[in-house]
Amino acid sequence: EAGVAQSPRYKIIEKRQSVAFWCNPISGHATLYWYQQILGQGPKLLIQFQNNGVVDDSQLPKDRFSAERLKGVDSTLKIQPAKLEDSAVYLCASSLGGQVFKRETQYFGPGTRLLVL
Amino acid sequence: GNSVTQMEGPVTLSEEAFLTINCTYTATGYLSLFWYVQYPGEGLQLLLKATKADDKGSNKGFEATYRKETTSFHLEKGSVQVSDSAVYFCALTGGYQKVTFGTGTKLQVIP
């Protein structure tokens, strides 16, 4: 079974530029998550999708971050414009999402390392 | 809200030593507890999990028991190897599938 795919693996940009990350979850997984992991910290949830709808985006800095999952499969996370403090690893994860209250295991992709100069 | 507290790292052990990484949590309701491992340059991999009180999760020689009375989920391994060097994250999820992670504990095993 193929895992969660992410691209690119690495990205270096200058502040105020834009960047986009792509994620393809495990086939059949309805729930998709984007996390931000700053060096030395645990992952922080940015946004959670159930199919193509947003379940939780309470920690997403909406003035500069946006995410979409238009067809309920793959997803794109965008930062525009980037700031120095956005340097982090952006992790995508997915889970079956069969029931809203089910305590499911999340499976993570390899992440995209972003460096903002 | 929910929170997870892990012991500070880095933890440095000699090969074949006994490992304990402490994890305690603050949360209520029906929980699932997890340990994830992150090798250098890679994403998180699920190491083990427990979905109800007194459950023991185990994998690759690692074990952790969900102790509701002490709100703990400590990770243990009887004999560590150099290949176990990584960052270990304790995490939990309750309703709505939202996962709360600890800050991670770096383990370094020296030959």
PDB file of C-alpha atoms in Angstrom:
ATOM      1  CA  GLU A   1       0.000   0.000   0.000  1.00  0.00           C
ATOM      2  CA  ALA A   2       1.426   3.371  -1.023  1.00  0.00           C
ATOM      3  CA  GLY A   3       1.945   5.866   1.776  1.00  0.00           C
ATOM      4  CA  VAL A   4       1.252   9.570   1.958  1.00  0.00           C
ATOM      5  CA  ALA A   5       3.115  11.393  -0.805  1.00  0.00           C
ATOM      6  CA  GLN A   6       4.375  14.954  -0.528  1.00  0.00           C
ATOM      7  CA  SER A   7       6.252  17.266  -2.837  1.00  0.00           C
ATOM      8  CA  PRO A   8       8.572  18.999  -3.022  1.00  0.00           C
ATOM      9  CA  ARG A   9      10.799  17.548  -0.303  1.00  0.00           C
ATOM     10  CA  TYR A  10      12.803  20.750   0.074  1.00  0.00           C
ATOM     11  CA  LYS A  11      12.156  24.360  -0.805  1.00  0.00           C
ATOM     12  CA  ILE A  12      14.197  27.512  -0.275  1.00  0.00           C
ATOM     13  CA  ILE A  13      12.568  30.881  -0.929  1.00  0.00           C
ATOM     14  CA  GLU A  14      13.076  34.493   0.035  1.00  0.00           C
ATOM     15  CA  LYS A  15      10.702  36.285   2.383  1.00  0.00           C
ATOM     16  CA  ARG A  16       7.628  37.762   0.746  1.00  0.00           C
ATOM     17  CA  GLN A  17       7.691  35.104  -1.982  1.00  0.00           C
ATOM     18  CA  SER A  18       4.954  32.537  -2.418  1.00  0.00           C
ATOM     19  CA  VAL A  19       5.225  28.771  -2.096  1.00  0.00           C
ATOM     20  CA  ALA A  20       2.910  25.803  -2.503  1.00  0.00           C
ATOM     21  CA  PHE A  21       3.105  22.261  -1.162  1.00  0.00           C
ATOM     22  CA  TRP A  22       1.267  19.242  -2.473  1.00  0.00           C
ATOM     23  CA  CYS A  23       0.001  16.149  -0.666  1.00  0.00           C
ATOM     24  CA  ASN A  24      -1.593  12.946  -1.899  1.00  0.00           C
ATOM     25  CA  PRO A  25      -3.038  10.863   0.952  1.00  0.00           C
ATOM     26  CA  ILE A  26      -3.333   7.116   1.221  1.00  0.00           C
ATOM     27  CA  SER A  27      -5.982   5.849  -1.174  1.00  0.00           C
ATOM     28  CA  GLY A  28      -9.394   5.740   0.453  1.00  0.00           C
ATOM     29  CA  HIS A  29      -8.495   8.014   3.365  1.00  0.00           C
ATOM     30  CA  ALA A  30     -11.184  10.627   3.819  1.00  0.00           C
ATOM     31  CA  THR A  31      -9.390  12.770   6.390  1.00  0.00           C
ATOM     32  CA  LEU A  32      -6.333  14.833   5.537  1.00  0.00           C
ATOM     33  CA  TYR A  33      -4.240  16.987   7.847  1.00  0.00           C
ATOM     34  CA  TRP A  34      -1.558  19.606   7.387  1.00  0.00           C
ATOM     35  CA  TYR A  35       0.887  20.175  10.234  1.00  0.00           C
ATOM     36  CA  GLN A  36       3.677  22.677  10.780  1.00  0.00           C
ATOM     37  CA  GLN A  37       6.710  21.390  12.661  1.00  0.00           C
ATOM     38  CA  ILE A  38       9.192  24.036  13.738  1.00  0.00           C
ATOM     39  CA  LEU A  39      12.663  22.786  14.623  1.00  0.00           C
ATOM     40  CA  GLY A  40      12.736  21.321  18.114  1.00  0.00           C
ATOM     41  CA  GLN A  41       8.967  21.272  18.520  1.00  0.00           C
ATOM     42  CA  GLY A  42       6.154  18.826  18.021  1.00  0.00           C
ATOM     43  CA  PRO A  43       3.871  19.130  15.001  1.00  0.00           C
ATOM     44  CA  LYS A  44       1.108  21.732  15.193  1.00  0.00           C
ATOM     45  CA  LEU A  45      -2.127  21.126  13.315  1.00  0.00           C
ATOM     46  CA  LEU A  46      -2.810  23.806  10.716  1.00  0.00           C
ATOM     47  CA  ILE A  47      -5.881  22.422   9.002  1.00  0.00           C
ATOM     48  CA  GLN A  48      -7.959  19.261   8.862  1.00  0.00           C
ATOM     49  CA  PHE A  49     -10.167  18.192   5.953  1.00  0.00           C
ATOM     50  CA  GLN A  50     -12.923  15.604   5.931  1.00  0.00           C
ATOM     51  CA  ASN A  51     -13.298  14.792   2.228  1.00  0.00           C
ATOM     52  CA  ASN A  52     -13.351  18.269   0.643  1.00  0.00           C
ATOM     53  CA  GLY A  53     -14.702  20.105   3.679  1.00  0.00           C
ATOM     54  CA  VAL A  54     -12.713  21.871   6.397  1.00  0.00           C
ATOM     55  CA  VAL A  55     -13.186  20.384   9.881  1.00  0.00           C
ATOM     56  CA  ASP A  56     -10.672  22.507  11.797  1.00  0.00           C
ATOM     57  CA  ASP A  57      -8.578  25.464  10.653  1.00  0.00           C
ATOM     58  CA  SER A  58      -8.406  27.267  13.977  1.00  0.00           C
ATOM     59  CA  GLN A  59      -4.597  27.426  13.976  1.00  0.00           C
ATOM     60  CA  LEU A  60      -4.139  28.342  10.334  1.00  0.00           C
ATOM     61  CA  PRO A  61      -2.782  31.919   9.873  1.00  0.00           C
ATOM     62  CA  LYS A  62      -5.421  32.803   7.336  1.00  0.00           C
ATOM     63  CA  ASP A  63      -3.865  36.116   6.361  1.00  0.00           C
ATOM     64  CA  ARG A  64      -1.059  34.263   4.596  1.00  0.00           C
ATOM     65  CA  PHE A  65      -1.838  30.534   4.579  1.00  0.00           C
ATOM     66  CA  SER A  66      -4.483  28.821   2.489  1.00  0.00           C
ATOM     67  CA  ALA A  67      -5.275  25.197   1.743  1.00  0.00           C
ATOM     68  CA  GLU A  68      -7.672  23.371  -0.501  1.00  0.00           C
ATOM     69  CA  ARG A  69      -8.783  19.841  -1.226  1.00  0.00           C
ATOM     70  CA  LEU A  70     -11.137  20.464  -4.100  1.00  0.00           C
ATOM     71  CA  LYS A  71     -11.932  16.889  -5.149  1.00  0.00           C
ATOM     72  CA  GLY A  72     -11.544  15.343  -1.720  1.00  0.00           C
ATOM     73  CA  VAL A  73      -8.325  13.540  -2.614  1.00  0.00           C
ATOM     74  CA  ASP A  74      -5.062  15.463  -2.932  1.00  0.00           C
ATOM     75  CA  SER A  75      -4.463  18.796  -1.285  1.00  0.00           C
ATOM     76  CA  THR A  76      -2.382  21.954  -1.686  1.00  0.00           C
ATOM     77  CA  LEU A  77      -1.111  24.216   1.074  1.00  0.00           C
ATOM     78  CA  LYS A  78      -0.006  27.713   0.054  1.00  0.00           C
ATOM     79  CA  ILE A  79       1.885  30.458   1.841  1.00  0.00           C
ATOM     80  CA  GLN A  80       1.677  33.969   0.408  1.00  0.00           C
ATOM     81  CA  PRO A  81       3.695  35.964   1.314  1.00  0.00           C
ATOM     82  CA  ALA A  82       6.197  33.923   3.299  1.00  0.00           C
ATOM     83  CA  LYS A  83       7.870  35.192   6.456  1.00  0.00           C
ATOM     84  CA  LEU A  84      11.119  34.113   8.076  1.00  0.00           C
ATOM     85  CA  GLU A  85       9.195  32.414  10.893  1.00  0.00           C
ATOM     86  CA  ASP A  86       7.480  30.119   8.376  1.00  0.00           C
ATOM     87  CA  SER A  87      10.706  28.110   8.096  1.00  0.00           C
ATOM     88  CA  ALA A  88       9.634  24.655   9.210  1.00  0.00           C
ATOM     89  CA  VAL A  89       8.767  21.177   8.042  1.00  0.00           C
ATOM     90  CA  TYR A  90       5.236  20.913   6.668  1.00  0.00           C
ATOM     91  CA  LEU A  91       3.793  17.487   7.269  1.00  0.00           C
ATOM     92  CA  CYS A  92       0.757  15.990   5.626  1.00  0.00           C
ATOM     93  CA  ALA A  93      -1.090  13.099   7.229  1.00  0.00           C
ATOM     94  CA  SER A  94      -4.196  11.098   6.444  1.00  0.00           C
ATOM     95  CA  SER A  95      -6.577   8.755   8.216  1.00  0.00           C
ATOM     96  CA  LEU A  96      -9.585   6.671   7.222  1.00  0.00           C
ATOM     97  CA  GLY A  97     -12.040   9.198   8.623  1.00  0.00           C
ATOM     98  CA  GLY A  98     -14.883   6.724   8.746  1.00  0.00           C
ATOM     99  CA  GLN A  99     -16.527   8.218  11.802  1.00  0.00           C
ATOM    100  CA  VAL A 100     -16.164  11.710  13.191  1.00  0.00           C
ATOM    101  CA  PHE A 101     -15.515  10.563  16.758  1.00  0.00           C
ATOM    102  CA  LYS A 102     -13.384   7.588  15.939  1.00  0.00           C
ATOM    103  CA  ARG A 103      -9.887   7.807  17.411  1.00  0.00           C
ATOM    104  CA  GLU A 104      -7.961   6.853  14.330  1.00  0.00           C
ATOM    105  CA  THR A 105      -4.318   6.451  13.525  1.00  0.00           C
ATOM    106  CA  GLN A 106      -2.835   9.128  11.312  1.00  0.00           C
ATOM    107  CA  TYR A 107      -0.230   8.201   8.722  1.00  0.00           C
ATOM    108  CA  PHE A 108       2.355  10.826   7.887  1.00  0.00           C
ATOM    109  CA  GLY A 109       4.171  11.746   4.719  1.00  0.00           C
ATOM    110  CA  PRO A 110       7.915  12.538   4.637  1.00  0.00           C
ATOM    111  CA  GLY A 111       7.302  16.276   4.901  1.00  0.00           C
ATOM    112  CA  THR A 112       8.446  19.338   2.990  1.00  0.00           C
ATOM    113  CA  ARG A 113      11.310  21.291   4.514  1.00  0.00           C
ATOM    114  CA  LEU A 114      10.859  25.004   3.903  1.00  0.00           C
ATOM    115  CA  LEU A 115      13.598  27.544   4.469  1.00  0.00           C
ATOM    116  CA  VAL A 116      12.683  31.208   4.167  1.00  0.00           C
ATOM    117  CA  LEU A 117      15.655  33.548   3.767  1.00  0.00           C
TER     118      LEU A 117
ATOM    119  CA  GLY B   1      -7.415  21.824  26.008  1.00  0.00           C
ATOM    120  CA  ASN B   2      -5.452  18.621  25.851  1.00  0.00           C
ATOM    121  CA  SER B   3      -1.722  18.618  26.536  1.00  0.00           C
ATOM    122  CA  VAL B   4       1.152  16.145  26.438  1.00  0.00           C
ATOM    123  CA  THR B   5       4.351  16.500  28.446  1.00  0.00           C
ATOM    124  CA  GLN B   6       7.486  14.560  27.583  1.00  0.00           C
ATOM    125  CA  MET B   7      10.786  14.348  29.373  1.00  0.00           C
ATOM    126  CA  GLU B   8      13.425  16.748  28.154  1.00  0.00           C
ATOM    127  CA  GLY B   9      16.082  15.451  25.846  1.00  0.00           C
ATOM    128  CA  PRO B  10      18.468  14.641  24.509  1.00  0.00           C
ATOM    129  CA  VAL B  11      18.773  11.229  26.068  1.00  0.00           C
ATOM    130  CA  THR B  12      22.122   9.553  25.452  1.00  0.00           C
ATOM    131  CA  LEU B  13      22.484   5.837  26.100  1.00  0.00           C
ATOM    132  CA  SER B  14      25.013   3.159  25.358  1.00  0.00           C
ATOM    133  CA  GLU B  15      23.986   0.313  23.092  1.00  0.00           C
ATOM    134  CA  GLU B  16      22.010  -2.428  24.917  1.00  0.00           C
ATOM    135  CA  ALA B  17      21.005  -0.051  27.729  1.00  0.00           C
ATOM    136  CA  PHE B  18      17.427   0.129  29.036  1.00  0.00           C
ATOM    137  CA  LEU B  19      15.342   3.000  27.732  1.00  0.00           C
ATOM    138  CA  THR B  20      12.514   4.888  29.384  1.00  0.00           C
ATOM    139  CA  ILE B  21      11.014   8.054  27.934  1.00  0.00           C
ATOM    140  CA  ASN B  22       8.371   9.536  30.194  1.00  0.00           C
ATOM    141  CA  CYS B  23       5.109  10.886  28.848  1.00  0.00           C
ATOM    142  CA  THR B  24       2.204  12.279  30.844  1.00  0.00           C
ATOM    143  CA  TYR B  25      -0.952  13.901  29.571  1.00  0.00           C
ATOM    144  CA  THR B  26      -3.850  16.122  30.530  1.00  0.00           C
ATOM    145  CA  ALA B  27      -7.032  15.148  28.751  1.00  0.00           C
ATOM    146  CA  THR B  28     -10.430  13.683  29.425  1.00  0.00           C
ATOM    147  CA  GLY B  29     -12.798  11.360  27.664  1.00  0.00           C
ATOM    148  CA  TYR B  30     -12.071   8.395  25.456  1.00  0.00           C
ATOM    149  CA  LEU B  31      -8.497   8.680  24.307  1.00  0.00           C
ATOM    150  CA  SER B  32      -6.035   6.938  22.061  1.00  0.00           C
ATOM    151  CA  LEU B  33      -2.361   7.317  22.888  1.00  0.00           C
ATOM    152  CA  PHE B  34       0.494   7.039  20.431  1.00  0.00           C
ATOM    153  CA  TRP B  35       4.234   7.034  20.159  1.00  0.00           C
ATOM    154  CA  TYR B  36       5.641   8.275  16.881  1.00  0.00           C
ATOM    155  CA  VAL B  37       9.297   8.112  15.836  1.00  0.00           C
ATOM    156  CA  GLN B  38      11.040  10.541  13.511  1.00  0.00           C
ATOM    157  CA  TYR B  39      14.358   9.529  12.000  1.00  0.00           C
ATOM    158  CA  PRO B  40      16.663  12.284  10.725  1.00  0.00           C
ATOM    159  CA  GLY B  41      15.292  13.917   7.596  1.00  0.00           C
ATOM    160  CA  GLU B  42      12.101  11.864   7.576  1.00  0.00           C
ATOM    161  CA  GLY B  43       8.463  12.256   8.520  1.00  0.00           C
ATOM    162  CA  LEU B  44       6.778  10.717  11.542  1.00  0.00           C
ATOM    163  CA  GLN B  45       6.205   6.993  11.695  1.00  0.00           C
ATOM    164  CA  LEU B  46       3.714   5.371  14.027  1.00  0.00           C
ATOM    165  CA  LEU B  47       5.658   3.242  16.501  1.00  0.00           C
ATOM    166  CA  LEU B  48       2.851   1.941  18.717  1.00  0.00           C
ATOM    167  CA  LYS B  49      -0.532   2.862  20.093  1.00  0.00           C
ATOM    168  CA  ALA B  50      -3.047   2.042  22.821  1.00  0.00           C
ATOM    169  CA  THR B  51      -6.754   2.723  22.521  1.00  0.00           C
ATOM    170  CA  LYS B  52      -8.062   2.059  26.015  1.00  0.00           C
ATOM    171  CA  ALA B  53      -6.907   2.153  29.612  1.00  0.00           C
ATOM    172  CA  ASP B  54      -4.421  -0.593  30.614  1.00  0.00           C
ATOM    173  CA  ASP B  55      -3.770  -1.435  26.959  1.00  0.00           C
ATOM    174  CA  LYS B  56      -0.146  -2.126  26.123  1.00  0.00           C
ATOM    175  CA  GLY B  57       1.128  -1.111  22.725  1.00  0.00           C
ATOM    176  CA  SER B  58       4.262  -2.807  21.431  1.00  0.00           C
ATOM    177  CA  ASN B  59       6.390  -2.823  18.318  1.00  0.00           C
ATOM    178  CA  LYS B  60      10.046  -3.502  17.447  1.00  0.00           C
ATOM    179  CA  GLY B  61      10.869  -4.207  21.101  1.00  0.00           C
ATOM    180  CA  PHE B  62       9.297  -0.953  22.317  1.00  0.00           C
ATOM    181  CA  GLU B  63       6.392  -1.016  24.768  1.00  0.00           C
ATOM    182  CA  ALA B  64       4.086   1.508  26.402  1.00  0.00           C
ATOM    183  CA  THR B  65       1.087   1.016  28.694  1.00  0.00           C
ATOM    184  CA  TYR B  66      -1.850   3.439  28.850  1.00  0.00           C
ATOM    185  CA  ARG B  67      -2.155   4.176  32.597  1.00  0.00           C
ATOM    186  CA  LYS B  68      -5.287   6.145  33.264  1.00  0.00           C
ATOM    187  CA  GLU B  69      -4.687   6.371  37.017  1.00  0.00           C
ATOM    188  CA  THR B  70      -1.350   8.123  36.520  1.00  0.00           C
ATOM    189  CA  THR B  71      -2.253   9.733  33.146  1.00  0.00           C
ATOM    190  CA  SER B  72       0.923   8.321  31.672  1.00  0.00           C
ATOM    191  CA  PHE B  73       2.138   6.468  28.594  1.00  0.00           C
ATOM    192  CA  HIS B  74       5.848   5.903  29.167  1.00  0.00           C
ATOM    193  CA  LEU B  75       7.907   4.359  26.375  1.00  0.00           C
ATOM    194  CA  GLU B  76      10.318   1.538  27.249  1.00  0.00           C
ATOM    195  CA  LYS B  77      12.751  -0.738  25.507  1.00  0.00           C
ATOM    196  CA  GLY B  78      14.904  -3.338  27.168  1.00  0.00           C
ATOM    197  CA  SER B  79      17.970  -3.056  24.944  1.00  0.00           C
ATOM    198  CA  VAL B  80      18.462  -0.112  22.591  1.00  0.00           C
ATOM    199  CA  GLN B  81      20.449  -0.207  19.375  1.00  0.00           C
ATOM    200  CA  VAL B  82      22.283   2.519  17.484  1.00  0.00           C
ATOM    201  CA  SER B  83      19.540   2.345  14.843  1.00  0.00           C
ATOM    202  CA  ASP B  84      17.003   3.491  17.479  1.00  0.00           C
ATOM    203  CA  SER B  85      18.573   6.956  17.476  1.00  0.00           C
ATOM    204  CA  ALA B  86      15.733   9.301  16.538  1.00  0.00           C
ATOM    205  CA  VAL B  87      13.243  11.753  17.989  1.00  0.00           C
ATOM    206  CA  TYR B  88      10.280  10.188  19.786  1.00  0.00           C
ATOM    207  CA  PHE B  89       6.923  11.959  20.063  1.00  0.00           C
ATOM    208  CA  CYS B  90       4.160  11.077  22.454  1.00  0.00           C
ATOM    209  CA  ALA B  91       0.689  12.020  21.215  1.00  0.00           C
ATOM    210  CA  LEU B  92      -2.964  11.595  22.019  1.00  0.00           C
ATOM    211  CA  THR B  93      -6.278  12.013  20.321  1.00  0.00           C
ATOM    212  CA  GLY B  94      -9.779  12.205  21.705  1.00  0.00           C
ATOM    213  CA  GLY B  95     -13.015  13.093  20.007  1.00  0.00           C
ATOM    214  CA  TYR B  96     -12.929  14.895  16.672  1.00  0.00           C
ATOM    215  CA  GLN B  97      -9.654  13.062  15.858  1.00  0.00           C
ATOM    216  CA  LYS B  98      -7.536  16.088  16.794  1.00  0.00           C
ATOM    217  CA  VAL B  99      -4.046  14.947  17.727  1.00  0.00           C
ATOM    218  CA  THR B 100      -1.986  16.685  20.385  1.00  0.00           C
ATOM    219  CA  PHE B 101       1.761  16.079  20.276  1.00  0.00           C
ATOM    220  CA  GLY B 102       4.429  16.434  22.885  1.00  0.00           C
ATOM    221  CA  THR B 103       7.575  18.386  22.056  1.00  0.00           C
ATOM    222  CA  GLY B 104       9.612  15.273  21.301  1.00  0.00           C
ATOM    223  CA  THR B 105      12.550  13.579  23.000  1.00  0.00           C
ATOM    224  CA  LYS B 106      15.751  13.050  21.091  1.00  0.00           C
ATOM    225  CA  LEU B 107      17.432   9.713  21.715  1.00  0.00           C
ATOM    226  CA  GLN B 108      21.059   9.141  20.847  1.00  0.00           C
ATOM    227  CA  VAL B 109      22.476   5.648  21.200  1.00  0.00           C
ATOM    228  CA  ILE B 110      26.242   5.322  21.116  1.00  0.00           C
ATOM    229  CA  PRO B 111      28.103   2.098  20.313  1.00  0.00           C
TER     230      PRO B 111
END
